[in-house]
Amino acid sequence: MTETFKIIEKATQSHSLSKDEIIKILKDDNANEFLFQNADKIRKKYVGNEVHLRGLIEFSNICRCNCKYCGLRKDNNLVKRYRMDIEEILNLAQKAKQYGYKTIVLQSGEDAFFSKEKICEIIKEIKKLDFAITLSIGEKTFEEYKAYKAAGADRYLLRIETTDKNLYEKMHPSMSFDNRVRCLYDLKKAGFETGTGCLVGLPSQTIESLADDILFFKELDADMIGLGPFIPNPQTPLKDKKTGNLILAIKVMAVTRLLLPDINIPATTAMETLQPDGRIIALKSGANVVMPNVTCEDCKQKYEIYPGKAGLNNSPEEYKRVITSKIEAIGRTISDGYGFRTSRLN
Ligand code: SAM
Ligand code: SF4
């Protein structure tokens, strides 16, 4: 047994690794299958065989930020902008209800039109339909986070993107790494199930910094981790950069499962975009959540973070059918619960 196998074995037993040990796993591809099998085993032991489906509504692609990798960045004049009104959002939530989803994920650019009051109103209306609500709407003040929580939101997704402070600030003009970290701790303090994650394959990102990302997830005690390979968008300053490596992204996800055994981990769209069965590979390597897009056709096309986003050619009904049969084909079941983090650690 090589050293890497032993380290994976240790993580499977103890759910703890040093930075050097994580680096060893990420750099050595000889033990990948063993890593994926162990992450799958730990997923089964701690969060079971159920897959949670969360209905994603991309309600605005207007953004005041200029993240260098993202097609929704403010300076991209080529993207056609849209903003849904509350009726459109509720209409999509009703549809998500018909598909049987128990969670609505409300995602958007950082769109200042949606004041604290407007977001709270949307949350309260969606809550009447008996959904768990996840927000993914960017950096806010502690007061705003508390207000969303009081209005009924349950979870919040805000990726750290990278824990390399220099790289973070290069990728996010006029944003601060410290404020990003502040937001994540404020979300925890406000009582949210807090999700974070990183992009894998950002230009000049190192394996060492990916190891730091994983340790950061553990330090924060994140409740959800969403990871995706970086996919260059031709309408951004990173258009000529290399695409992130899918296998490396899945490895980062699998190590995260070993270290945070009872959290929720989505098989992300970016994974499926790079490989048609990317989501299923992720589900067999530690993931237990899928976020089917319920956004209407026209808006979905305009929410172009990166080109070729998986699922663009399926209607929400079709996608539900296809993903259900793929999930059942690998011996898993669709959850009919809300899918909160339920610790089985003790
Ligand atoms: N504006 C919110 C935010 O940034 O948290 C939510 C929407 S944003 C489009 C959601 C995620 O998309 C980001 O956290 C980022 O990791 C991911 N993303 C953006 N551009 C990407 C790209 N080119 N390749 C892969 N993922 C990308
Ligand atoms: Fe805006 Fe989010 Fe895209 Fe950054 S990643 S430009 S905050 S939508």
Short mmCIF file of C-alpha atoms and ligand atoms in Angstrom, two decimals:
data_model
loop_
_atom_site.label_atom_id
_atom_site.label_comp_id
_atom_site.label_asym_id
_atom_site.label_seq_id
_atom_site.Cartn_x
_atom_site.Cartn_y
_atom_site.Cartn_z
CA MET A 1 0.00 0.00 0.00
CA THR A 2 1.53 3.33 -1.00
CA GLU A 3 1.57 6.31 1.33
CA THR A 4 -1.35 7.98 -0.49
CA PHE A 5 -3.57 4.92 0.08
CA LYS A 6 -2.64 5.01 3.77
CA ILE A 7 -3.52 8.70 4.03
CA ILE A 8 -6.92 8.08 2.39
CA GLU A 9 -7.49 5.18 4.80
CA LYS A 10 -6.64 7.47 7.72
CA ALA A 11 -9.04 10.20 6.50
CA THR A 12 -11.78 7.60 6.13
CA GLN A 13 -11.35 6.58 9.77
CA SER A 14 -10.56 9.89 11.45
CA HIS A 15 -12.04 12.59 9.16
CA SER A 16 -8.95 14.64 9.70
CA LEU A 17 -5.86 15.38 7.59
CA SER A 18 -2.93 17.79 7.63
CA LYS A 19 -2.32 20.19 4.76
CA ASP A 20 0.63 18.07 3.56
CA GLU A 21 -1.52 14.94 3.53
CA ILE A 22 -4.23 16.65 1.47
CA ILE A 23 -1.60 17.87 -1.00
CA LYS A 24 -0.26 14.32 -1.31
CA ILE A 25 -3.73 13.00 -2.24
CA LEU A 26 -4.43 15.81 -4.70
CA LYS A 27 -1.05 15.42 -6.44
CA ASP A 28 -1.06 11.63 -6.74
CA ASP A 29 -3.49 10.22 -9.32
CA ASN A 30 -2.68 6.57 -8.60
CA ALA A 31 -5.14 6.29 -5.75
CA ASN A 32 -8.06 8.16 -7.36
CA GLU A 33 -10.41 5.15 -7.55
CA PHE A 34 -9.68 4.30 -3.91
CA LEU A 35 -10.37 7.92 -2.94
CA PHE A 36 -13.69 8.00 -4.82
CA GLN A 37 -14.80 4.64 -3.35
CA ASN A 38 -13.99 5.78 0.18
CA ALA A 39 -15.81 9.09 -0.28
CA ASP A 40 -18.81 7.12 -1.59
CA LYS A 41 -18.67 4.78 1.43
CA ILE A 42 -18.56 7.72 3.86
CA ARG A 43 -21.40 9.46 2.01
CA LYS A 44 -23.51 6.34 2.40
CA LYS A 45 -22.63 5.91 6.07
CA TYR A 46 -23.35 9.52 7.12
CA VAL A 47 -26.00 10.89 4.75
CA GLY A 48 -27.46 7.71 3.29
CA ASN A 49 -28.57 6.76 -0.19
CA GLU A 50 -31.07 9.54 -0.71
CA VAL A 51 -30.36 12.32 -3.19
CA HIS A 52 -31.92 15.71 -2.43
CA LEU A 53 -33.24 17.65 -5.41
CA ARG A 54 -33.31 21.43 -4.97
CA GLY A 55 -35.17 23.53 -7.55
CA LEU A 56 -32.96 26.38 -8.77
CA ILE A 57 -34.49 29.73 -9.79
CA GLU A 58 -32.06 32.16 -11.41
CA PHE A 59 -34.16 35.27 -10.82
CA SER A 60 -31.81 38.05 -12.02
CA ASN A 61 -28.59 38.12 -14.04
CA ILE A 62 -27.87 41.77 -13.20
CA CYS A 63 -24.69 42.14 -11.19
CA ARG A 64 -22.72 45.02 -9.74
CA CYS A 65 -19.57 42.88 -9.36
CA ASN A 66 -16.88 42.24 -11.89
CA CYS A 67 -15.58 38.75 -11.02
CA LYS A 68 -13.11 38.08 -13.80
CA TYR A 69 -14.33 34.55 -14.55
CA CYS A 70 -18.10 35.15 -14.67
CA GLY A 71 -20.25 35.93 -17.68
CA LEU A 72 -22.66 37.95 -15.54
CA ARG A 73 -19.94 40.46 -14.57
CA LYS A 74 -20.96 44.10 -14.77
CA ASP A 75 -18.62 44.95 -17.65
CA ASN A 76 -19.98 42.23 -19.93
CA ASN A 77 -22.13 44.24 -22.34
CA LEU A 78 -22.87 41.23 -24.52
CA VAL A 79 -25.14 39.46 -22.07
CA LYS A 80 -28.86 40.31 -22.28
CA ARG A 81 -29.96 41.30 -18.80
CA TYR A 82 -33.22 40.32 -17.09
CA ARG A 83 -34.83 40.60 -13.70
CA MET A 84 -37.93 38.61 -12.71
CA ASP A 85 -40.78 40.13 -10.76
CA ILE A 86 -42.22 38.43 -7.70
CA GLU A 87 -45.10 36.86 -9.68
CA GLU A 88 -42.67 35.21 -12.10
CA ILE A 89 -40.60 33.87 -9.20
CA LEU A 90 -43.68 32.49 -7.42
CA ASN A 91 -44.94 30.97 -10.63
CA LEU A 92 -41.66 29.04 -10.99
CA ALA A 93 -41.84 28.01 -7.33
CA GLN A 94 -45.34 26.59 -7.98
CA LYS A 95 -43.90 24.57 -10.84
CA ALA A 96 -41.09 23.31 -8.60
CA LYS A 97 -43.80 22.14 -6.23
CA GLN A 98 -45.36 20.09 -9.02
CA TYR A 99 -42.00 18.43 -9.71
CA GLY A 100 -41.92 17.43 -6.04
CA TYR A 101 -38.95 19.58 -4.99
CA LYS A 102 -38.78 20.49 -1.29
CA THR A 103 -36.21 23.27 -1.53
CA ILE A 104 -36.08 26.39 -3.65
CA VAL A 105 -32.65 27.86 -4.35
CA LEU A 106 -32.94 31.55 -5.20
CA GLN A 107 -29.85 32.64 -7.09
CA SER A 108 -28.91 35.92 -8.79
CA GLY A 109 -26.14 38.36 -9.53
CA GLU A 110 -25.57 41.02 -6.90
CA ASP A 111 -28.57 43.03 -8.01
CA ALA A 112 -29.15 46.11 -5.82
CA PHE A 113 -32.75 46.37 -7.05
CA PHE A 114 -33.59 43.52 -4.67
CA SER A 115 -33.51 45.42 -1.39
CA LYS A 116 -33.65 43.67 1.96
CA GLU A 117 -37.42 44.29 2.02
CA LYS A 118 -37.98 42.83 -1.44
CA ILE A 119 -35.97 39.70 -0.69
CA CYS A 120 -37.83 39.25 2.61
CA GLU A 121 -41.16 39.56 0.81
CA ILE A 122 -40.13 36.90 -1.74
CA ILE A 123 -38.94 34.59 1.07
CA LYS A 124 -42.24 34.96 2.96
CA GLU A 125 -44.33 34.23 -0.13
CA ILE A 126 -42.29 31.16 -1.07
CA LYS A 127 -42.44 29.92 2.53
CA LYS A 128 -46.25 29.84 2.24
CA LEU A 129 -45.74 27.07 -0.35
CA ASP A 130 -43.94 24.99 2.30
CA PHE A 131 -40.42 25.00 0.86
CA ALA A 132 -37.03 25.11 2.52
CA ILE A 133 -35.27 28.14 1.01
CA THR A 134 -31.66 28.52 0.03
CA LEU A 135 -30.37 31.96 -0.95
CA SER A 136 -27.39 32.54 -3.23
CA ILE A 137 -27.38 36.29 -3.72
CA GLY A 138 -23.91 37.38 -2.65
CA GLU A 139 -22.28 39.56 -0.02
CA LYS A 140 -24.60 41.41 2.38
CA THR A 141 -24.43 42.99 5.82
CA PHE A 142 -25.05 41.01 9.00
CA GLU A 143 -28.31 42.97 9.41
CA GLU A 144 -29.50 41.81 5.99
CA TYR A 145 -28.56 38.20 6.69
CA LYS A 146 -30.47 38.32 9.99
CA ALA A 147 -33.51 39.79 8.25
CA TYR A 148 -33.53 37.04 5.59
CA LYS A 149 -33.28 34.42 8.32
CA ALA A 150 -36.11 36.00 10.30
CA ALA A 151 -38.24 36.06 7.11
CA GLY A 152 -37.82 32.29 6.85
CA ALA A 153 -34.76 31.53 4.69
CA ASP A 154 -32.96 28.39 5.82
CA ARG A 155 -29.69 28.13 3.92
CA TYR A 156 -27.23 30.40 2.15
CA LEU A 157 -24.61 29.62 -0.48
CA LEU A 158 -21.59 31.86 -0.83
CA ARG A 159 -18.47 30.31 -2.26
CA ILE A 160 -15.17 31.56 -0.94
CA GLU A 161 -14.01 30.79 -4.54
CA THR A 162 -10.36 30.58 -3.39
CA THR A 163 -8.65 31.02 -0.02
CA ASP A 164 -5.54 32.40 -1.73
CA LYS A 165 -6.04 36.04 -0.71
CA ASN A 166 -3.86 37.44 -3.53
CA LEU A 167 -5.57 35.34 -6.16
CA TYR A 168 -8.98 36.18 -4.65
CA GLU A 169 -8.33 39.90 -4.92
CA LYS A 170 -6.95 39.55 -8.47
CA MET A 171 -10.09 37.67 -9.53
CA HIS A 172 -12.50 40.04 -7.78
CA PRO A 173 -11.75 43.69 -8.55
CA SER A 174 -12.91 46.01 -5.74
CA MET A 175 -13.89 43.13 -3.48
CA SER A 176 -12.06 42.09 -0.36
CA PHE A 177 -11.15 38.61 0.78
CA ASP A 178 -11.63 39.61 4.41
CA ASN A 179 -15.17 40.75 3.72
CA ARG A 180 -15.93 37.44 2.01
CA VAL A 181 -14.77 35.57 5.10
CA ARG A 182 -16.74 37.99 7.32
CA CYS A 183 -19.90 37.20 5.32
CA LEU A 184 -19.47 33.46 5.82
CA TYR A 185 -19.00 33.76 9.58
CA ASP A 186 -21.92 36.21 9.77
CA LEU A 187 -24.12 33.70 7.94
CA LYS A 188 -23.23 31.05 10.51
CA LYS A 189 -23.91 33.51 13.32
CA ALA A 190 -27.26 34.44 11.79
CA GLY A 191 -28.25 30.77 12.02
CA PHE A 192 -28.07 29.73 8.36
CA GLU A 193 -27.03 26.36 7.12
CA THR A 194 -24.03 27.85 5.39
CA GLY A 195 -22.65 26.65 2.10
CA THR A 196 -19.38 27.61 0.52
CA GLY A 197 -16.94 26.10 -1.96
CA CYS A 198 -14.32 26.97 -4.52
CA LEU A 199 -13.55 27.10 -8.18
CA VAL A 200 -11.01 24.50 -9.24
CA GLY A 201 -8.58 25.54 -11.96
CA LEU A 202 -8.50 29.33 -11.63
CA PRO A 203 -5.44 30.73 -13.42
CA SER A 204 -2.31 30.36 -11.25
CA GLN A 205 -4.20 28.54 -8.48
CA THR A 206 -1.98 25.95 -6.78
CA ILE A 207 -2.67 22.52 -5.29
CA GLU A 208 -1.41 23.96 -2.00
CA SER A 209 -4.14 26.60 -2.06
CA LEU A 210 -6.79 23.97 -2.85
CA ALA A 211 -5.62 22.13 0.27
CA ASP A 212 -6.09 25.39 2.19
CA ASP A 213 -9.59 25.68 0.73
CA ILE A 214 -10.53 22.24 2.09
CA LEU A 215 -9.11 23.11 5.51
CA PHE A 216 -11.07 26.36 5.44
CA PHE A 217 -14.32 24.43 4.80
CA LYS A 218 -13.53 22.33 7.88
CA GLU A 219 -12.55 25.34 10.00
CA LEU A 220 -15.83 27.08 9.11
CA ASP A 221 -17.71 23.82 9.69
CA ALA A 222 -19.58 24.47 6.44
CA ASP A 223 -22.93 22.72 6.11
CA MET A 224 -22.76 22.47 2.31
CA ILE A 225 -19.88 22.53 -0.14
CA GLY A 226 -20.35 23.25 -3.84
CA LEU A 227 -17.30 22.88 -6.03
CA GLY A 228 -16.89 23.30 -9.72
CA PRO A 229 -14.18 23.36 -12.34
CA PHE A 230 -13.48 26.82 -13.77
CA ILE A 231 -14.89 27.08 -17.31
CA PRO A 232 -13.55 30.02 -19.36
CA ASN A 233 -16.19 32.36 -20.73
CA PRO A 234 -15.30 34.09 -24.05
CA GLN A 235 -16.97 37.29 -22.82
CA THR A 236 -14.64 37.69 -19.83
CA PRO A 237 -10.99 38.68 -19.27
CA LEU A 238 -10.19 34.99 -18.61
CA LYS A 239 -11.39 33.88 -22.04
CA ASP A 240 -8.01 32.46 -23.09
CA LYS A 241 -7.28 30.61 -19.87
CA LYS A 242 -7.28 26.84 -19.48
CA THR A 243 -10.44 24.98 -18.40
CA GLY A 244 -10.28 23.51 -14.90
CA ASN A 245 -9.65 19.79 -14.55
CA LEU A 246 -12.83 17.81 -13.81
CA ILE A 247 -11.01 14.94 -12.09
CA LEU A 248 -9.17 17.36 -9.82
CA ALA A 249 -12.49 19.04 -8.94
CA ILE A 250 -13.98 15.64 -8.08
CA LYS A 251 -10.91 14.81 -6.00
CA VAL A 252 -11.27 18.05 -4.01
CA MET A 253 -14.94 17.14 -3.49
CA ALA A 254 -14.11 13.57 -2.39
CA VAL A 255 -11.49 14.75 0.13
CA THR A 256 -14.04 17.26 1.43
CA ARG A 257 -16.54 14.40 1.97
CA LEU A 258 -13.92 12.48 3.97
CA LEU A 259 -13.20 15.47 6.20
CA LEU A 260 -16.80 16.72 6.56
CA PRO A 261 -18.69 13.42 6.43
CA ASP A 262 -22.22 14.58 7.28
CA ILE A 263 -22.61 17.69 5.09
CA ASN A 264 -24.60 18.19 1.90
CA ILE A 265 -22.54 18.20 -1.29
CA PRO A 266 -24.10 18.94 -4.68
CA ALA A 267 -23.01 17.33 -7.91
CA THR A 268 -22.64 20.65 -9.72
CA THR A 269 -23.70 21.82 -13.17
CA ALA A 270 -20.12 22.80 -14.06
CA MET A 271 -19.11 19.15 -13.56
CA GLU A 272 -21.84 17.98 -15.94
CA THR A 273 -20.92 20.72 -18.42
CA LEU A 274 -17.41 19.30 -18.82
CA GLN A 275 -18.58 15.70 -19.09
CA PRO A 276 -22.13 14.50 -19.85
CA ASP A 277 -22.12 12.03 -16.93
CA GLY A 278 -20.16 14.42 -14.65
CA ARG A 279 -23.02 14.64 -12.16
CA ILE A 280 -23.33 10.89 -11.84
CA ILE A 281 -19.56 10.52 -11.39
CA ALA A 282 -19.82 13.14 -8.63
CA LEU A 283 -22.77 11.32 -7.01
CA LYS A 284 -20.64 8.17 -6.93
CA SER A 285 -17.69 10.05 -5.39
CA GLY A 286 -19.23 11.74 -2.36
CA ALA A 287 -22.04 14.02 -3.59
CA ASN A 288 -25.67 13.68 -2.39
CA VAL A 289 -27.49 16.71 -3.84
CA VAL A 290 -28.57 17.83 -7.33
CA MET A 291 -29.97 21.29 -8.12
CA PRO A 292 -32.22 20.99 -11.18
CA ASN A 293 -32.83 24.31 -12.90
CA VAL A 294 -36.49 25.38 -12.90
CA THR A 295 -35.82 28.79 -14.47
CA CYS A 296 -37.95 29.50 -17.57
CA GLU A 297 -36.39 28.89 -20.97
CA ASP A 298 -35.72 32.51 -21.95
CA CYS A 299 -34.04 33.53 -18.68
CA LYS A 300 -32.07 30.29 -18.37
CA GLN A 301 -30.36 31.03 -21.70
CA LYS A 302 -29.42 34.52 -20.50
CA TYR A 303 -27.98 33.35 -17.18
CA GLU A 304 -24.79 32.50 -19.01
CA ILE A 305 -22.09 32.23 -16.37
CA TYR A 306 -20.03 30.14 -18.79
CA PRO A 307 -20.81 28.71 -22.23
CA GLY A 308 -22.52 25.36 -22.84
CA LYS A 309 -24.05 25.10 -19.37
CA ALA A 310 -25.47 21.60 -18.91
CA GLY A 311 -29.25 21.27 -18.90
CA LEU A 312 -29.91 24.23 -21.21
CA ASN A 313 -31.57 21.99 -23.77
CA ASN A 314 -33.85 20.14 -21.34
CA SER A 315 -37.18 21.47 -20.12
CA PRO A 316 -37.50 21.27 -16.29
CA GLU A 317 -39.99 18.37 -16.70
CA GLU A 318 -37.60 16.44 -18.92
CA TYR A 319 -34.68 17.13 -16.63
CA LYS A 320 -36.60 15.81 -13.62
CA ARG A 321 -37.37 12.59 -15.51
CA VAL A 322 -33.83 12.12 -16.80
CA ILE A 323 -32.06 12.86 -13.52
CA THR A 324 -34.49 10.66 -11.56
CA SER A 325 -33.84 7.67 -13.79
CA LYS A 326 -30.07 8.24 -13.74
CA ILE A 327 -30.10 8.46 -9.93
CA GLU A 328 -32.21 5.31 -9.60
CA ALA A 329 -29.96 3.49 -12.08
CA ILE A 330 -27.02 3.86 -9.68
CA GLY A 331 -29.06 2.41 -6.80
CA ARG A 332 -29.94 5.69 -5.12
CA THR A 333 -33.35 7.13 -4.24
CA ILE A 334 -34.89 10.59 -4.48
CA SER A 335 -35.44 12.09 -1.04
CA ASP A 336 -38.88 13.33 -0.09
CA GLY A 337 -37.54 15.34 2.84
CA TYR A 338 -36.15 18.87 3.09
CA GLY A 339 -32.60 17.58 3.27
CA PHE A 340 -31.21 19.57 6.15
CA ARG A 341 -27.82 18.65 7.55
CA THR A 342 -28.51 16.03 10.16
CA SER A 343 -25.40 15.10 12.03
CA ARG A 344 -24.76 11.40 12.35
CA LEU A 345 -21.36 12.07 13.82
CA ASN A 346 -22.29 11.07 17.34
N1 SAM B 1 -23.70 36.16 -7.42
C1 SAM B 1 -23.73 35.09 -6.49
C2 SAM B 1 -22.33 34.75 -6.03
O1 SAM B 1 -21.38 35.08 -6.71
O2 SAM B 1 -22.23 34.14 -4.95
C3 SAM B 1 -24.41 33.84 -7.04
C4 SAM B 1 -24.35 33.61 -8.50
S1 SAM B 1 -22.74 33.15 -9.14
C5 SAM B 1 -23.05 33.10 -10.86
C6 SAM B 1 -22.63 31.44 -8.64
C7 SAM B 1 -21.29 30.77 -8.82
O3 SAM B 1 -20.97 30.65 -10.20
C8 SAM B 1 -20.09 31.48 -8.26
O4 SAM B 1 -19.93 31.22 -6.88
C9 SAM B 1 -18.92 30.95 -9.10
O5 SAM B 1 -18.13 30.00 -8.39
C10 SAM B 1 -19.64 30.25 -10.27
N2 SAM B 1 -19.03 30.67 -11.55
C11 SAM B 1 -19.01 31.91 -12.08
N3 SAM B 1 -18.32 31.92 -13.24
C12 SAM B 1 -17.88 30.67 -13.44
C13 SAM B 1 -17.08 30.05 -14.46
N4 SAM B 1 -16.60 30.75 -15.49
N5 SAM B 1 -16.81 28.72 -14.35
C14 SAM B 1 -17.31 28.00 -13.32
N6 SAM B 1 -18.07 28.53 -12.33
C15 SAM B 1 -18.34 29.85 -12.38
FE1 SF4 B 2 -21.78 38.55 -10.01
FE2 SF4 B 2 -21.73 36.21 -8.71
FE3 SF4 B 2 -20.92 36.41 -11.27
FE4 SF4 B 2 -19.45 37.50 -9.38
S1 SF4 B 2 -19.88 35.31 -9.62
S2 SF4 B 2 -19.99 38.47 -11.33
S3 SF4 B 2 -21.00 38.19 -7.93
S4 SF4 B 2 -22.97 36.72 -10.52
#
